[in-house]
Structure formats: C-alpha cells, structure tokens
Amino acid sequence: MEEKDFAAHLTATMTGAALTMLIGVGHRTGLLAAAARGPATSAGLAERAGLQERYVREWLGAMVTGGIFTYDGREYTFPPEHAKFLLGDTSANLMPSLLTLSAFTGILPELERAFAEGGGVPRSAYGPYLETLGAKTGDSWKHIYREHLVDGFFGAVPGLADRLTAGARVLDLGCGTGNAIAVAARAFPASHFTGLDINASVVEQANENKPENAEFVVGDAAELTADPPYDVITAFDAIHDQDRPDVVLRRIREALAEDGLFFMVDTNFSSHLEKNVGNPLAALTYSISLMYCTTTSLAEGGAALGAVWGTEKASEMLADAGFRHVDVLGSPRPQNCIYACRP
C-alpha cells in the first residue's frame, strides 16, 4: 500500500472508530429511534427525542458525512435500508455487537498492563462497562438463533432435525442466557434440553423463562460428566473461549452416546494468518479476540486459543479428543462454520 493510500486507510479507520462511539450515543439517547420515525430538522429531531438541539445538530453532521443519514439542506433522514442494521428485533441489527465492542475500550488499561506484566483481564471486569454502554449478554446471538437456528444451522446437518423431532437428550455448553435452547425447545418439544454455563448470573436469567422441556445448570464444561450419555451436544461460539478447550472436547466426547453428534459452531477462519489476509471480517475478529477471548483465558491461566483458532486447529483438536468423523459445513453467517462431529 502506497504512503498516501495508507494515510487514507488510517483516516478511514479513525473515522469508523469515532462513528462507532457516536452511533452508540444515538442508541442510548434515543436519537436513532426518533430519527427512524421520519425526516426532521435538527430542531425537530431534538424536540422529538427530548434533547438539546446544538448537540443533536453536531451529531447529525457526523451521521450525514459518515454515510449513516442523508440531508437535503433542511431535513435529516435515517433511511429504512440503513435503520434495519441499527434498530429492530432481527439478526440484521448490528447494534448489540457495536455496543459490546465499544464497551471493550473500558478494559484497555488492564489489557495494556497484561501486555507488559502477563496474565489477563478477568471476565468480571467487563460487566460494568457492558452495563454502562447498554450492551446485554446474549443479544448478539438472540435474533440469529430465532431466525436461523432450526433451518439454517441445524438444517445444515442431514438427519439432525429428524433426530430432534423424534426426541433426544441435548446439552448446550456455554448456554449463556439460554437463547438457543429457548428456540430449539419450542421447535422440538419431544426432546429435552439442558443448558450448562459456568456463569451463575446468566444461568439465573435463563431459568426465569425456561421452556418446560429445558433446564439450566451452573457448571464447568471441563468437569462435564453424563449418565446416561447425551444424544446431541451443542456449543455455539463457545469452545475457543474455554480455559481448557482440549479437556472440554475430551469431556464432550466421553459424555456423548456412541451414535451421538457434537454440533459445534465456531469462527470460520484459517489457523494461518496469511490465509486470512483479505478476509473482510478478519481484522475485527482478531481485535475482539485480543480484547476478550485471549485475555480472559490468560487471566485464568488458560490456553488462550483466541477466536481465530481456525478450522485447521479445530479439526486437529477434535480428532485428538476422539472424534473420528468431522464434517466442516457452511452456516447462515460467513463468519461462522459448523463442525458436525461423530465418534
């Protein structure tokens, strides 16, 4: 990249970072929701949102020049084709991810300390920043599960939906607030679903509205046992975050029936950096991995696989854990793939 092109690249990077922060401001102050109601002047939008016009006007300047809003010389418009990516209860809404990314800036001093001294940033350190910036645990995947879990994810594995329809014992590792199980349990009432997570607070949330054919328990996946074994074990974007992923994968294999299926959804990248160059999602994923996945694992003395552990490393670890048949399949999201693993 030539010098002038690199300077432009850095300017675009800074612009994106600044707009990310201001989009979060628009979410928390209600400006985005107010603007979605229709075109308005800066004074009209400020009145609609109950805010100060001068602040709203400057914010709108960033939104217009940043390509988020349009402006006709008098009124500002939040186009519906843009709004769907920042508002609404659909998987297209990127606001949960944006808010989470913004919250990560709060732990940067601790992360920089770990660079120099070792160790990491514990998961508990993130809570105050996530809460302050309006990021909620599980929101990034909630609508994805509702729209894509049954047909998109489960549907990618031949025979899985039939098995769940007939009735199976299913375990979801790293269940969080139970969004995946909530969808699956309604779709497959003959099956019984158990959610396991080490975080007691999210398990408590999951239990508040659990389906009749589901239960949620607190536990460490590295200590998983099962008697009788499970027919299906699922893990959504969870294995690379385990402190002892090799142990967890062996435990999964031991807890699975001989004709069972381990259904793992994880990131869709190579284990080799040079093969990820040019992937438009790679830089963001490496960044998130550093600011959360890697450092939270190192805080516990874990393996720190990181989010970009890659399909090669994942396949190798699955084989080492005792899975002799592993199919890597596409998913409804380009940043994820599916591992259909059988003993």
Tab-separated table of N, CA and C in Angstrom, residues 243-342:
chain	number	residue	atom	x	y	z
A	243	ASP	N	-11.114	-22.161	28.992
A	243	ASP	CA	-9.751	-22.079	29.512
A	243	ASP	C	-8.957	-23.349	29.192
A	244	ARG	N	-9.672	-24.497	29.191
A	244	ARG	CA	-9.019	-25.781	28.874
A	244	ARG	C	-9.789	-26.467	27.735
A	245	PRO	N	-9.707	-25.934	26.541
A	245	PRO	CA	-10.526	-26.457	25.438
A	245	PRO	C	-10.235	-27.916	25.102
A	246	ASP	N	-8.989	-28.343	25.244
A	246	ASP	CA	-8.666	-29.737	24.959
A	246	ASP	C	-9.376	-30.664	25.941
A	247	VAL	N	-9.399	-30.275	27.212
A	247	VAL	CA	-10.091	-31.072	28.230
A	247	VAL	C	-11.591	-31.077	27.961
A	248	VAL	N	-12.134	-29.921	27.625
A	248	VAL	CA	-13.571	-29.817	27.358
A	248	VAL	C	-13.969	-30.710	26.194
A	249	LEU	N	-13.191	-30.709	25.132
A	249	LEU	CA	-13.532	-31.535	23.972
A	249	LEU	C	-13.488	-33.019	24.318
A	250	ARG	N	-12.533	-33.432	25.145
A	250	ARG	CA	-12.493	-34.839	25.561
A	250	ARG	C	-13.701	-35.171	26.434
A	251	ARG	N	-14.070	-34.260	27.301
A	251	ARG	CA	-15.252	-34.471	28.143
A	251	ARG	C	-16.520	-34.586	27.298
A	252	ILE	N	-16.603	-33.771	26.281
A	252	ILE	CA	-17.759	-33.848	25.376
A	252	ILE	C	-17.818	-35.215	24.717
A	253	ARG	N	-16.676	-35.675	24.237
A	253	ARG	CA	-16.638	-36.994	23.596
A	253	ARG	C	-17.080	-38.079	24.565
A	254	GLU	N	-16.640	-38.010	25.810
A	254	GLU	CA	-16.984	-39.028	26.807
A	254	GLU	C	-18.451	-38.953	27.210
A	255	ALA	N	-19.048	-37.764	27.114
A	255	ALA	CA	-20.438	-37.578	27.525
A	255	ALA	C	-21.430	-37.845	26.399
A	256	LEU	N	-20.908	-38.207	25.226
A	256	LEU	CA	-21.753	-38.374	24.042
A	256	LEU	C	-21.999	-39.859	23.772
A	257	ALA	N	-23.226	-40.173	23.396
A	257	ALA	CA	-23.544	-41.550	23.009
A	257	ALA	C	-22.720	-41.952	21.789
A	258	GLU	N	-22.514	-43.253	21.618
A	258	GLU	CA	-21.672	-43.730	20.512
A	258	GLU	C	-22.230	-43.352	19.145
A	259	ASP	N	-23.543	-43.184	19.061
A	259	ASP	CA	-24.139	-42.745	17.803
A	259	ASP	C	-24.549	-41.274	17.880
A	260	GLY	N	-23.948	-40.548	18.827
A	260	GLY	CA	-24.326	-39.162	19.055
A	260	GLY	C	-23.634	-38.187	18.126
A	261	LEU	N	-24.006	-36.921	18.278
A	261	LEU	CA	-23.471	-35.846	17.440
A	261	LEU	C	-23.026	-34.689	18.323
A	262	PHE	N	-21.799	-34.225	18.108
A	262	PHE	CA	-21.357	-32.966	18.693
A	262	PHE	C	-21.466	-31.907	17.616
A	263	PHE	N	-22.318	-30.914	17.863
A	263	PHE	CA	-22.625	-29.865	16.897
A	263	PHE	C	-21.952	-28.585	17.385
A	264	MET	N	-20.852	-28.215	16.745
A	264	MET	CA	-20.070	-27.063	17.193
A	264	MET	C	-20.104	-25.963	16.138
A	265	VAL	N	-20.536	-24.786	16.550
A	265	VAL	CA	-20.476	-23.605	15.695
A	265	VAL	C	-19.344	-22.734	16.203
A	266	ASP	N	-18.452	-22.353	15.312
A	266	ASP	CA	-17.344	-21.500	15.727
A	266	ASP	C	-16.941	-20.616	14.549
A	267	THR	N	-15.881	-19.846	14.733
A	267	THR	CA	-15.486	-18.874	13.719
A	267	THR	C	-14.925	-19.561	12.478
A	268	ASN	N	-15.159	-18.946	11.345
A	268	ASN	CA	-14.789	-19.527	10.056
A	268	ASN	C	-13.562	-18.820	9.477
A	269	PHE	N	-12.408	-19.168	10.036
A	269	PHE	CA	-11.149	-18.601	9.572
A	269	PHE	C	-10.109	-19.708	9.489
A	270	SER	N	-8.979	-19.378	8.897
A	270	SER	CA	-7.862	-20.313	8.877
A	270	SER	C	-7.044	-20.152	10.144
A	271	SER	N	-6.319	-21.197	10.515
A	271	SER	CA	-5.388	-21.104	11.635
A	271	SER	C	-4.112	-20.361	11.237
A	272	HIS	N	-3.963	-20.082	9.953
A	272	HIS	CA	-2.752	-19.457	9.429
A	272	HIS	C	-3.056	-18.022	9.019
A	273	LEU	N	-2.382	-17.070	9.631
A	273	LEU	CA	-2.637	-15.653	9.421
A	273	LEU	C	-2.637	-15.272	7.946
A	274	GLU	N	-1.648	-15.783	7.204
A	274	GLU	CA	-1.521	-15.379	5.808
A	274	GLU	C	-2.737	-15.752	4.978
A	275	LYS	N	-3.474	-16.774	5.411
A	275	LYS	CA	-4.667	-17.177	4.677
A	275	LYS	C	-5.884	-16.322	5.029
A	276	ASN	N	-5.773	-15.533	6.099
A	276	ASN	CA	-6.872	-14.661	6.495
A	276	ASN	C	-6.735	-13.244	5.952
A	277	VAL	N	-5.575	-12.950	5.363
A	277	VAL	CA	-5.385	-11.626	4.769
A	277	VAL	C	-6.381	-11.455	3.622
A	278	GLY	N	-7.084	-10.362	3.632
A	278	GLY	CA	-8.087	-10.113	2.599
A	278	GLY	C	-9.490	-10.495	3.014
A	279	ASN	N	-9.631	-11.257	4.090
A	279	ASN	CA	-10.955	-11.577	4.608
A	279	ASN	C	-11.493	-10.329	5.311
A	280	PRO	N	-12.614	-9.788	4.862
A	280	PRO	CA	-13.090	-8.510	5.420
A	280	PRO	C	-13.490	-8.577	6.882
A	281	LEU	N	-13.670	-9.775	7.425
A	281	LEU	CA	-14.071	-9.925	8.824
A	281	LEU	C	-12.895	-10.273	9.744
A	282	ALA	N	-11.726	-10.483	9.161
A	282	ALA	CA	-10.601	-10.989	9.950
A	282	ALA	C	-10.075	-9.971	10.954
A	283	ALA	N	-9.829	-8.736	10.527
A	283	ALA	CA	-9.237	-7.744	11.436
A	283	ALA	C	-10.139	-7.495	12.644
A	284	LEU	N	-11.443	-7.396	12.403
A	284	LEU	CA	-12.386	-7.190	13.505
A	284	LEU	C	-12.361	-8.377	14.459
A	285	THR	N	-12.317	-9.592	13.915
A	285	THR	CA	-12.338	-10.781	14.762
A	285	THR	C	-11.052	-10.919	15.561
A	286	TYR	N	-9.899	-10.659	14.937
A	286	TYR	CA	-8.649	-10.662	15.695
A	286	TYR	C	-8.694	-9.630	16.820
A	287	SER	N	-9.264	-8.457	16.537
A	287	SER	CA	-9.326	-7.390	17.540
A	287	SER	C	-10.193	-7.801	18.716
A	288	ILE	N	-11.370	-8.344	18.439
A	288	ILE	CA	-12.256	-8.809	19.505
A	288	ILE	C	-11.590	-9.940	20.285
A	289	SER	N	-10.912	-10.808	19.566
A	289	SER	CA	-10.223	-11.930	20.202
A	289	SER	C	-9.187	-11.439	21.217
A	290	LEU	N	-8.427	-10.417	20.824
A	290	LEU	CA	-7.423	-9.871	21.737
A	290	LEU	C	-8.072	-9.223	22.942
A	291	MET	N	-9.123	-8.421	22.701
A	291	MET	CA	-9.729	-7.634	23.778
A	291	MET	C	-10.635	-8.461	24.688
A	292	TYR	N	-10.989	-9.678	24.269
A	292	TYR	CA	-11.830	-10.502	25.145
A	292	TYR	C	-11.350	-11.955	25.216
A	293	CYS	N	-11.424	-12.671	24.116
A	293	CYS	CA	-11.203	-14.126	24.159
A	293	CYS	C	-9.833	-14.500	24.699
A	294	THR	N	-8.799	-13.875	24.174
A	294	THR	CA	-7.441	-14.243	24.556
A	294	THR	C	-7.130	-13.825	25.992
A	295	THR	N	-7.446	-12.588	26.326
A	295	THR	CA	-7.048	-12.080	27.639
A	295	THR	C	-7.865	-12.683	28.775
A	296	THR	N	-9.146	-12.978	28.557
A	296	THR	CA	-9.926	-13.602	29.635
A	296	THR	C	-9.442	-15.024	29.900
A	297	SER	N	-8.980	-15.707	28.868
A	297	SER	CA	-8.424	-17.043	29.076
A	297	SER	C	-7.094	-16.968	29.821
A	298	LEU	N	-6.235	-16.035	29.431
A	298	LEU	CA	-4.945	-15.882	30.098
A	298	LEU	C	-5.119	-15.456	31.553
A	299	ALA	N	-6.200	-14.746	31.856
A	299	ALA	CA	-6.460	-14.349	33.242
A	299	ALA	C	-6.668	-15.552	34.139
A	300	GLU	N	-7.119	-16.668	33.546
A	300	GLU	CA	-7.356	-17.903	34.289
A	300	GLU	C	-6.250	-18.932	34.066
A	301	GLY	N	-5.162	-18.497	33.423
A	301	GLY	CA	-4.092	-19.435	33.115
A	301	GLY	C	-4.460	-20.411	32.030
A	302	GLY	N	-5.401	-20.025	31.159
A	302	GLY	CA	-5.927	-20.914	30.133
A	302	GLY	C	-5.086	-20.979	28.878
A	303	ALA	N	-5.588	-21.728	27.911
A	303	ALA	CA	-4.854	-21.985	26.666
A	303	ALA	C	-4.829	-20.796	25.732
A	304	ALA	N	-5.798	-19.866	25.878
A	304	ALA	CA	-5.854	-18.655	25.054
A	304	ALA	C	-5.832	-18.987	23.567
A	305	LEU	N	-6.734	-19.876	23.155
A	305	LEU	CA	-6.819	-20.200	21.731
A	305	LEU	C	-7.118	-18.974	20.891
A	306	GLY	N	-7.983	-18.123	21.382
A	306	GLY	CA	-8.405	-16.965	20.617
A	306	GLY	C	-9.510	-17.318	19.646
A	307	ALA	N	-10.227	-16.300	19.199
A	307	ALA	CA	-11.367	-16.520	18.306
A	307	ALA	C	-10.946	-16.986	16.921
A	308	VAL	N	-9.691	-16.734	16.550
A	308	VAL	CA	-9.229	-17.132	15.222
A	308	VAL	C	-8.333	-18.359	15.336
A	309	TRP	N	-8.779	-19.321	16.151
A	309	TRP	CA	-8.006	-20.567	16.253
A	309	TRP	C	-8.015	-21.316	14.945
A	310	GLY	N	-9.074	-21.171	14.161
A	310	GLY	CA	-9.084	-21.654	12.782
A	310	GLY	C	-9.539	-23.079	12.597
A	311	THR	N	-9.968	-23.365	11.396
A	311	THR	CA	-10.526	-24.678	11.089
A	311	THR	C	-9.474	-25.780	11.159
A	312	GLU	N	-8.244	-25.463	10.827
A	312	GLU	CA	-7.203	-26.494	10.879
A	312	GLU	C	-6.935	-26.937	12.321
A	313	LYS	N	-6.763	-25.952	13.215
A	313	LYS	CA	-6.502	-26.264	14.615
A	313	LYS	C	-7.716	-26.935	15.257
A	314	ALA	N	-8.902	-26.444	14.927
A	314	ALA	CA	-10.117	-27.033	15.485
A	314	ALA	C	-10.259	-28.491	15.070
A	315	SER	N	-10.029	-28.774	13.805
A	315	SER	CA	-10.145	-30.151	13.317
A	315	SER	C	-9.121	-31.055	13.989
A	316	GLU	N	-7.913	-30.534	14.194
A	316	GLU	CA	-6.865	-31.307	14.863
A	316	GLU	C	-7.253	-31.621	16.302
A	317	MET	N	-7.780	-30.637	17.006
A	317	MET	CA	-8.162	-30.844	18.401
A	317	MET	C	-9.366	-31.770	18.528
A	318	LEU	N	-10.285	-31.685	17.596
A	318	LEU	CA	-11.437	-32.593	17.613
A	318	LEU	C	-10.987	-34.041	17.401
A	319	ALA	N	-10.049	-34.239	16.500
A	319	ALA	CA	-9.518	-35.588	16.270
A	319	ALA	C	-8.804	-36.105	17.513
A	320	ASP	N	-8.010	-35.243	18.152
A	320	ASP	CA	-7.296	-35.638	19.367
A	320	ASP	C	-8.262	-36.005	20.493
A	321	ALA	N	-9.440	-35.379	20.481
A	321	ALA	CA	-10.434	-35.644	21.524
A	321	ALA	C	-11.192	-36.937	21.280
A	322	GLY	N	-11.007	-37.554	20.110
A	322	GLY	CA	-11.648	-38.834	19.845
A	322	GLY	C	-12.751	-38.807	18.803
A	323	PHE	N	-12.911	-37.680	18.118
A	323	PHE	CA	-13.915	-37.619	17.047
A	323	PHE	C	-13.262	-38.051	15.738
A	324	ARG	N	-13.728	-39.184	15.232
A	324	ARG	CA	-13.113	-39.752	14.030
A	324	ARG	C	-13.783	-39.273	12.734
A	325	HIS	N	-14.962	-38.699	12.879
A	325	HIS	CA	-15.675	-38.209	11.686
A	325	HIS	C	-16.094	-36.762	11.947
A	326	VAL	N	-15.456	-35.841	11.261
A	326	VAL	CA	-15.742	-34.416	11.416
A	326	VAL	C	-15.998	-33.797	10.054
A	327	ASP	N	-17.188	-33.261	9.879
A	327	ASP	CA	-17.530	-32.532	8.655
A	327	ASP	C	-17.590	-31.048	8.977
A	328	VAL	N	-16.879	-30.230	8.197
A	328	VAL	CA	-16.916	-28.776	8.366
A	328	VAL	C	-17.865	-28.224	7.313
A	329	LEU	N	-18.939	-27.606	7.792
A	329	LEU	CA	-20.021	-27.180	6.912
A	329	LEU	C	-20.215	-25.674	6.970
A	330	GLY	N	-20.802	-25.127	5.922
A	330	GLY	CA	-21.125	-23.713	5.903
A	330	GLY	C	-22.294	-23.419	6.825
A	331	SER	N	-22.416	-22.159	7.236
A	331	SER	CA	-23.500	-21.743	8.111
A	331	SER	C	-24.209	-20.539	7.491
A	332	PRO	N	-25.314	-20.103	8.090
A	332	PRO	CA	-26.007	-18.921	7.559
A	332	PRO	C	-25.204	-17.628	7.693
A	333	ARG	N	-24.096	-17.661	8.422
A	333	ARG	CA	-23.278	-16.462	8.628
A	333	ARG	C	-21.870	-16.721	8.107
A	334	PRO	N	-21.323	-15.817	7.287
A	334	PRO	CA	-19.991	-16.059	6.706
A	334	PRO	C	-18.884	-16.144	7.742
A	335	GLN	N	-19.066	-15.516	8.913
A	335	GLN	CA	-18.029	-15.542	9.931
A	335	GLN	C	-18.046	-16.800	10.781
A	336	ASN	N	-19.013	-17.677	10.543
A	336	ASN	CA	-19.101	-18.926	11.312
A	336	ASN	C	-19.167	-20.139	10.394
A	337	CYS	N	-18.694	-21.254	10.892
A	337	CYS	CA	-18.887	-22.549	10.222
A	337	CYS	C	-19.392	-23.542	11.254
A	338	ILE	N	-19.841	-24.682	10.752
A	338	ILE	CA	-20.407	-25.736	11.595
A	338	ILE	C	-19.500	-26.956	11.540
A	339	TYR	N	-19.211	-27.515	12.698
A	339	TYR	CA	-18.478	-28.782	12.789
A	339	TYR	C	-19.473	-29.850	13.235
A	340	ALA	N	-19.738	-30.806	12.358
A	340	ALA	CA	-20.597	-31.937	12.699
A	340	ALA	C	-19.667	-33.092	13.068
A	341	CYS	N	-19.585	-33.413	14.361
A	341	CYS	CA	-18.566	-34.337	14.871
A	341	CYS	C	-19.212	-35.587	15.441
A	342	ARG	N	-18.729	-36.736	14.984
A	342	ARG	CA	-19.243	-38.024	15.447
A	342	ARG	C	-18.105	-38.925	15.876
